[in-house]
């Protein structure tokens, strides 16, 4: 279980950092919003720090993100900051994901590494934007809708996995599959609840959805690996 938790941390941090970097670079945000996003950047840095328990070399990303945070704090947090540090951290992050995909046994497991990077990255970045009180309404709609399609992809990849194992092993996995799939569906519904009810995204809502999604992904990861 601990190995599975540590294994999903790089995909989570990678997806989060890619999206947040895109928001900082391309998003039409005012200086105040930019400053609030800077304040939640320690989150991916902490995740990378925890991931270093299994992959010590990812400490480079901790240093790069830490350097970016230090620079914006030394200056003004509303300034754009040295984005090149985040670009380099993103390159290293993507290389780590490719490394995990190469080490995975079979294309199904490799594909799941990619899916968990996108899924956890989307909901993790959405959590960061919600806690930064972001007014980027397009992201509050786009990220959960994208999550629906990714949840469908996670479900679809179960089919070739089921055909790749014998019937006895499949029977042993049925309980795990149903549980993780149910948690995945609940997490997706909670994530999209503000769209269903046409209300503003709530921090408790996105936090609950994030925890449930993480539980589901860890469960699936443990099954594939």
mmCIF file of C-alpha atoms in Angstrom:
data_model
loop_
_atom_site.group_PDB
_atom_site.id
_atom_site.type_symbol
_atom_site.label_atom_id
_atom_site.label_comp_id
_atom_site.label_asym_id
_atom_site.label_seq_id
_atom_site.Cartn_x
_atom_site.Cartn_y
_atom_site.Cartn_z
ATOM 1 C CA UNK A 1 0.000 0.000 0.000
ATOM 2 C CA UNK A 2 2.754 2.465 0.958
ATOM 3 C CA UNK A 3 4.588 1.725 -2.295
ATOM 4 C CA UNK A 4 1.417 2.446 -4.287
ATOM 5 C CA UNK A 5 0.879 5.731 -2.437
ATOM 6 C CA UNK A 6 4.448 6.835 -3.130
ATOM 7 C CA UNK A 7 4.130 5.720 -6.768
ATOM 8 C CA UNK A 8 1.103 7.934 -7.504
ATOM 9 C CA UNK A 9 2.695 11.052 -6.003
ATOM 10 C CA UNK A 10 4.844 11.855 -9.094
ATOM 11 C CA UNK A 11 1.822 11.672 -11.463
ATOM 12 C CA UNK A 12 -0.166 13.870 -9.064
ATOM 13 C CA UNK A 13 2.572 16.491 -8.731
ATOM 14 C CA UNK A 14 3.380 16.409 -12.453
ATOM 15 C CA UNK A 15 -0.188 16.991 -13.577
ATOM 16 C CA UNK A 16 -0.744 19.730 -10.998
ATOM 17 C CA UNK A 17 2.439 21.569 -11.902
ATOM 18 C CA UNK A 18 1.802 21.394 -15.658
ATOM 19 C CA UNK A 19 -1.664 22.907 -15.324
ATOM 20 C CA UNK A 20 -0.722 25.573 -12.776
ATOM 21 C CA UNK A 21 2.270 26.605 -14.885
ATOM 22 C CA UNK A 22 -0.061 26.915 -17.888
ATOM 23 C CA UNK A 23 -2.418 29.078 -15.822
ATOM 24 C CA UNK A 24 0.443 31.341 -14.723
ATOM 25 C CA UNK A 25 1.729 31.653 -18.286
ATOM 26 C CA UNK A 26 -1.421 31.744 -20.404
ATOM 27 C CA UNK A 27 -4.265 32.477 -17.996
ATOM 28 C CA UNK A 28 -5.818 35.919 -18.058
ATOM 29 C CA UNK A 29 -5.300 36.591 -14.356
ATOM 30 C CA UNK A 30 -4.931 39.808 -12.440
ATOM 31 C CA UNK A 31 -1.919 40.446 -10.175
ATOM 32 C CA UNK A 32 -3.990 39.609 -7.091
ATOM 33 C CA UNK A 33 -4.988 36.193 -8.409
ATOM 34 C CA UNK A 34 -1.418 35.504 -9.500
ATOM 35 C CA UNK A 35 -0.221 36.253 -5.980
ATOM 36 C CA UNK A 36 -2.792 33.886 -4.451
ATOM 37 C CA UNK A 37 -1.746 31.092 -6.828
ATOM 38 C CA UNK A 38 1.877 31.647 -5.808
ATOM 39 C CA UNK A 39 0.831 31.056 -2.196
ATOM 40 C CA UNK A 40 -0.438 27.518 -2.936
ATOM 41 C CA UNK A 41 2.646 26.492 -4.942
ATOM 42 C CA UNK A 42 4.238 24.856 -1.868
ATOM 43 C CA UNK A 43 1.653 22.069 -2.287
ATOM 44 C CA UNK A 44 3.302 20.399 -5.336
ATOM 45 C CA UNK A 45 6.697 21.023 -3.735
ATOM 46 C CA UNK A 46 5.602 19.095 -0.624
ATOM 47 C CA UNK A 47 4.232 16.273 -2.796
ATOM 48 C CA UNK A 48 7.559 16.024 -4.616
ATOM 49 C CA UNK A 49 9.323 16.020 -1.249
ATOM 50 C CA UNK A 50 7.235 13.021 -0.155
ATOM 51 C CA UNK A 51 7.856 11.321 -3.512
ATOM 52 C CA UNK A 52 11.593 11.636 -2.828
ATOM 53 C CA UNK A 53 11.227 8.856 -0.234
ATOM 54 C CA UNK A 54 11.069 6.444 -3.180
ATOM 55 C CA UNK A 55 12.770 8.538 -5.884
ATOM 56 C CA UNK A 56 15.474 10.704 -4.246
ATOM 57 C CA UNK A 57 16.415 12.467 -7.494
ATOM 58 C CA UNK A 58 13.024 14.267 -7.597
ATOM 59 C CA UNK A 59 14.403 16.574 -4.914
ATOM 60 C CA UNK A 60 15.605 18.639 -7.861
ATOM 61 C CA UNK A 61 11.982 19.619 -8.456
ATOM 62 C CA UNK A 62 11.600 20.616 -4.808
ATOM 63 C CA UNK A 63 14.572 22.938 -5.206
ATOM 64 C CA UNK A 64 13.280 24.422 -8.471
ATOM 65 C CA UNK A 65 9.806 25.110 -7.121
ATOM 66 C CA UNK A 66 11.330 26.369 -3.880
ATOM 67 C CA UNK A 67 13.558 28.738 -5.859
ATOM 68 C CA UNK A 68 10.520 30.101 -7.717
ATOM 69 C CA UNK A 69 8.604 30.632 -4.453
ATOM 70 C CA UNK A 70 11.631 32.300 -2.859
ATOM 71 C CA UNK A 71 12.058 34.694 -5.783
ATOM 72 C CA UNK A 72 8.427 35.829 -5.798
ATOM 73 C CA UNK A 73 8.530 36.257 -2.011
ATOM 74 C CA UNK A 74 11.755 38.251 -2.153
ATOM 75 C CA UNK A 75 10.189 40.479 -4.779
ATOM 76 C CA UNK A 76 6.451 40.886 -5.067
ATOM 77 C CA UNK A 77 4.266 37.800 -5.132
ATOM 78 C CA UNK A 78 2.081 39.484 -7.732
ATOM 79 C CA UNK A 79 4.937 39.490 -10.244
ATOM 80 C CA UNK A 80 5.214 36.604 -12.692
ATOM 81 C CA UNK A 81 8.421 35.260 -11.125
ATOM 82 C CA UNK A 82 11.147 33.143 -12.792
ATOM 83 C CA UNK A 83 8.861 30.866 -14.820
ATOM 84 C CA UNK A 84 11.927 29.205 -16.356
ATOM 85 C CA UNK A 85 12.390 27.379 -13.041
ATOM 86 C CA UNK A 86 8.870 25.959 -13.338
ATOM 87 C CA UNK A 87 9.441 25.084 -17.010
ATOM 88 C CA UNK A 88 12.526 23.074 -16.037
ATOM 89 C CA UNK A 89 10.623 21.397 -13.196
ATOM 90 C CA UNK A 90 7.908 20.435 -15.680
ATOM 91 C CA UNK A 91 10.440 18.910 -18.083
ATOM 92 C CA UNK A 92 11.946 16.837 -15.279
ATOM 93 C CA UNK A 93 8.445 15.833 -14.130
ATOM 94 C CA UNK A 94 7.436 14.605 -17.579
ATOM 95 C CA UNK A 95 10.677 12.620 -17.830
ATOM 96 C CA UNK A 96 9.845 10.957 -14.501
ATOM 97 C CA UNK A 97 6.398 9.964 -15.804
ATOM 98 C CA UNK A 98 7.955 8.534 -18.970
ATOM 99 C CA UNK A 99 10.387 6.633 -16.738
ATOM 100 C CA UNK A 100 7.466 5.176 -14.758
ATOM 101 C CA UNK A 101 5.673 4.221 -17.979
ATOM 102 C CA UNK A 102 8.753 2.435 -19.303
ATOM 103 C CA UNK A 103 9.137 0.481 -16.069
ATOM 104 C CA UNK A 104 5.481 -0.580 -16.096
ATOM 105 C CA UNK A 105 4.783 -4.150 -17.205
ATOM 106 C CA UNK A 106 2.615 -4.030 -20.313
ATOM 107 C CA UNK A 107 0.863 -1.252 -22.208
ATOM 108 C CA UNK A 108 -2.196 -1.316 -19.922
ATOM 109 C CA UNK A 109 -0.127 -0.413 -16.865
ATOM 110 C CA UNK A 110 1.775 2.218 -18.888
ATOM 111 C CA UNK A 111 -1.497 3.679 -20.091
ATOM 112 C CA UNK A 112 -2.790 3.849 -16.533
ATOM 113 C CA UNK A 113 0.276 5.851 -15.460
ATOM 114 C CA UNK A 114 -0.631 8.412 -18.123
ATOM 115 C CA UNK A 115 -4.303 8.413 -17.106
ATOM 116 C CA UNK A 116 -3.549 8.849 -13.413
ATOM 117 C CA UNK A 117 -1.202 11.720 -14.251
ATOM 118 C CA UNK A 118 -3.986 13.503 -16.131
ATOM 119 C CA UNK A 119 -6.756 12.628 -13.662
ATOM 120 C CA UNK A 120 -4.890 13.481 -10.470
ATOM 121 C CA UNK A 121 -3.284 16.486 -12.130
ATOM 122 C CA UNK A 122 -6.638 17.941 -13.156
ATOM 123 C CA UNK A 123 -8.313 17.546 -9.792
ATOM 124 C CA UNK A 124 -5.163 18.538 -7.905
ATOM 125 C CA UNK A 125 -4.795 21.722 -9.943
ATOM 126 C CA UNK A 126 -8.507 22.435 -9.495
ATOM 127 C CA UNK A 127 -8.035 22.089 -5.731
ATOM 128 C CA UNK A 128 -5.169 24.592 -5.870
ATOM 129 C CA UNK A 129 -7.202 27.069 -7.929
ATOM 130 C CA UNK A 130 -10.176 26.734 -5.571
ATOM 131 C CA UNK A 131 -8.039 27.409 -2.507
ATOM 132 C CA UNK A 132 -6.387 30.316 -4.332
ATOM 133 C CA UNK A 133 -9.894 31.753 -4.830
ATOM 134 C CA UNK A 134 -9.299 31.825 -8.565
ATOM 135 C CA UNK A 135 -11.886 33.601 -10.706
ATOM 136 C CA UNK A 136 -10.993 31.607 -13.803
ATOM 137 C CA UNK A 137 -14.516 30.282 -14.315
ATOM 138 C CA UNK A 138 -13.561 28.507 -17.541
ATOM 139 C CA UNK A 139 -11.167 26.271 -15.595
ATOM 140 C CA UNK A 140 -13.825 25.522 -12.979
ATOM 141 C CA UNK A 141 -15.908 24.084 -15.827
ATOM 142 C CA UNK A 142 -13.228 22.623 -18.093
ATOM 143 C CA UNK A 143 -11.300 20.659 -15.453
ATOM 144 C CA UNK A 144 -14.226 18.612 -14.033
ATOM 145 C CA UNK A 145 -15.713 18.004 -17.498
ATOM 146 C CA UNK A 146 -12.323 16.694 -18.630
ATOM 147 C CA UNK A 147 -12.341 14.535 -15.511
ATOM 148 C CA UNK A 148 -15.555 12.855 -16.681
ATOM 149 C CA UNK A 149 -13.903 11.722 -19.911
ATOM 150 C CA UNK A 150 -10.814 10.544 -18.032
ATOM 151 C CA UNK A 151 -12.992 8.531 -15.641
ATOM 152 C CA UNK A 152 -14.521 6.867 -18.698
ATOM 153 C CA UNK A 153 -11.015 6.105 -20.000
ATOM 154 C CA UNK A 154 -10.049 4.567 -16.636
ATOM 155 C CA UNK A 155 -13.136 2.346 -16.881
ATOM 156 C CA UNK A 156 -12.383 1.360 -20.479
ATOM 157 C CA UNK A 157 -8.798 0.360 -19.724
ATOM 158 C CA UNK A 158 -10.169 -2.223 -17.300
ATOM 159 C CA UNK A 159 -11.401 -4.272 -20.277
ATOM 160 C CA UNK A 160 -7.996 -5.216 -21.753
ATOM 161 C CA UNK A 161 -6.705 -5.729 -18.221
ATOM 162 C CA UNK A 162 -9.503 -8.219 -17.530
ATOM 163 C CA UNK A 163 -8.677 -10.135 -20.730
ATOM 164 C CA UNK A 164 -4.966 -10.208 -19.869
ATOM 165 C CA UNK A 165 -5.383 -12.235 -16.657
ATOM 166 C CA UNK A 166 -6.833 -15.666 -15.996
ATOM 167 C CA UNK A 167 -10.372 -16.167 -14.695
ATOM 168 C CA UNK A 168 -9.293 -17.160 -11.197
ATOM 169 C CA UNK A 169 -7.202 -14.012 -10.751
ATOM 170 C CA UNK A 170 -10.009 -11.900 -12.205
ATOM 171 C CA UNK A 171 -12.421 -13.282 -9.609
ATOM 172 C CA UNK A 172 -9.994 -12.266 -6.880
ATOM 173 C CA UNK A 173 -9.860 -8.739 -8.271
ATOM 174 C CA UNK A 174 -13.621 -8.255 -8.742
ATOM 175 C CA UNK A 175 -14.212 -6.800 -5.287
ATOM 176 C CA UNK A 176 -11.297 -4.396 -5.691
ATOM 177 C CA UNK A 177 -12.452 -3.347 -9.149
ATOM 178 C CA UNK A 178 -16.026 -2.651 -8.043
ATOM 179 C CA UNK A 179 -14.934 -0.736 -4.954
ATOM 180 C CA UNK A 180 -12.397 1.453 -6.762
ATOM 181 C CA UNK A 181 -14.781 2.068 -9.649
ATOM 182 C CA UNK A 182 -17.581 3.061 -7.254
ATOM 183 C CA UNK A 183 -15.263 5.481 -5.414
ATOM 184 C CA UNK A 184 -14.143 6.870 -8.793
ATOM 185 C CA UNK A 185 -17.752 7.540 -9.835
ATOM 186 C CA UNK A 186 -18.608 9.169 -6.499
ATOM 187 C CA UNK A 187 -15.486 11.335 -6.707
ATOM 188 C CA UNK A 188 -16.401 12.435 -10.228
ATOM 189 C CA UNK A 189 -19.962 13.339 -9.221
ATOM 190 C CA UNK A 190 -18.754 15.317 -6.194
ATOM 191 C CA UNK A 191 -16.161 17.028 -8.389
ATOM 192 C CA UNK A 192 -18.840 18.106 -10.870
ATOM 193 C CA UNK A 193 -21.464 18.962 -8.236
ATOM 194 C CA UNK A 194 -21.116 22.727 -8.704
ATOM 195 C CA UNK A 195 -21.881 22.240 -12.403
ATOM 196 C CA UNK A 196 -24.919 20.068 -11.641
ATOM 197 C CA UNK A 197 -26.317 22.555 -9.126
ATOM 198 C CA UNK A 198 -25.031 25.638 -11.021
ATOM 199 C CA UNK A 199 -23.360 26.944 -7.890
ATOM 200 C CA UNK A 200 -19.912 28.241 -7.071
ATOM 201 C CA UNK A 201 -17.185 25.671 -6.446
ATOM 202 C CA UNK A 202 -16.768 25.015 -2.717
ATOM 203 C CA UNK A 203 -13.485 24.183 -1.024
ATOM 204 C CA UNK A 204 -15.008 21.323 0.973
ATOM 205 C CA UNK A 205 -16.489 19.867 -2.226
ATOM 206 C CA UNK A 206 -13.219 19.833 -4.155
ATOM 207 C CA UNK A 207 -11.328 18.544 -1.085
ATOM 208 C CA UNK A 208 -13.703 15.588 -0.646
ATOM 209 C CA UNK A 209 -13.567 14.844 -4.390
ATOM 210 C CA UNK A 210 -9.752 14.981 -4.334
ATOM 211 C CA UNK A 211 -9.457 12.553 -1.404
ATOM 212 C CA UNK A 212 -11.918 10.109 -2.993
ATOM 213 C CA UNK A 213 -10.152 10.325 -6.350
ATOM 214 C CA UNK A 214 -6.799 9.685 -4.708
ATOM 215 C CA UNK A 215 -8.194 6.623 -2.880
ATOM 216 C CA UNK A 216 -9.586 5.235 -6.141
ATOM 217 C CA UNK A 217 -6.414 5.824 -8.145
ATOM 218 C CA UNK A 218 -4.208 4.316 -5.438
ATOM 219 C CA UNK A 219 -6.455 1.252 -5.394
ATOM 220 C CA UNK A 220 -6.291 0.833 -9.158
ATOM 221 C CA UNK A 221 -2.535 1.433 -9.164
ATOM 222 C CA UNK A 222 -2.049 -1.290 -6.559
ATOM 223 C CA UNK A 223 -4.053 -3.648 -8.784
ATOM 224 C CA UNK A 224 -2.117 -2.890 -11.983
ATOM 225 C CA UNK A 225 1.272 -2.986 -10.323
#
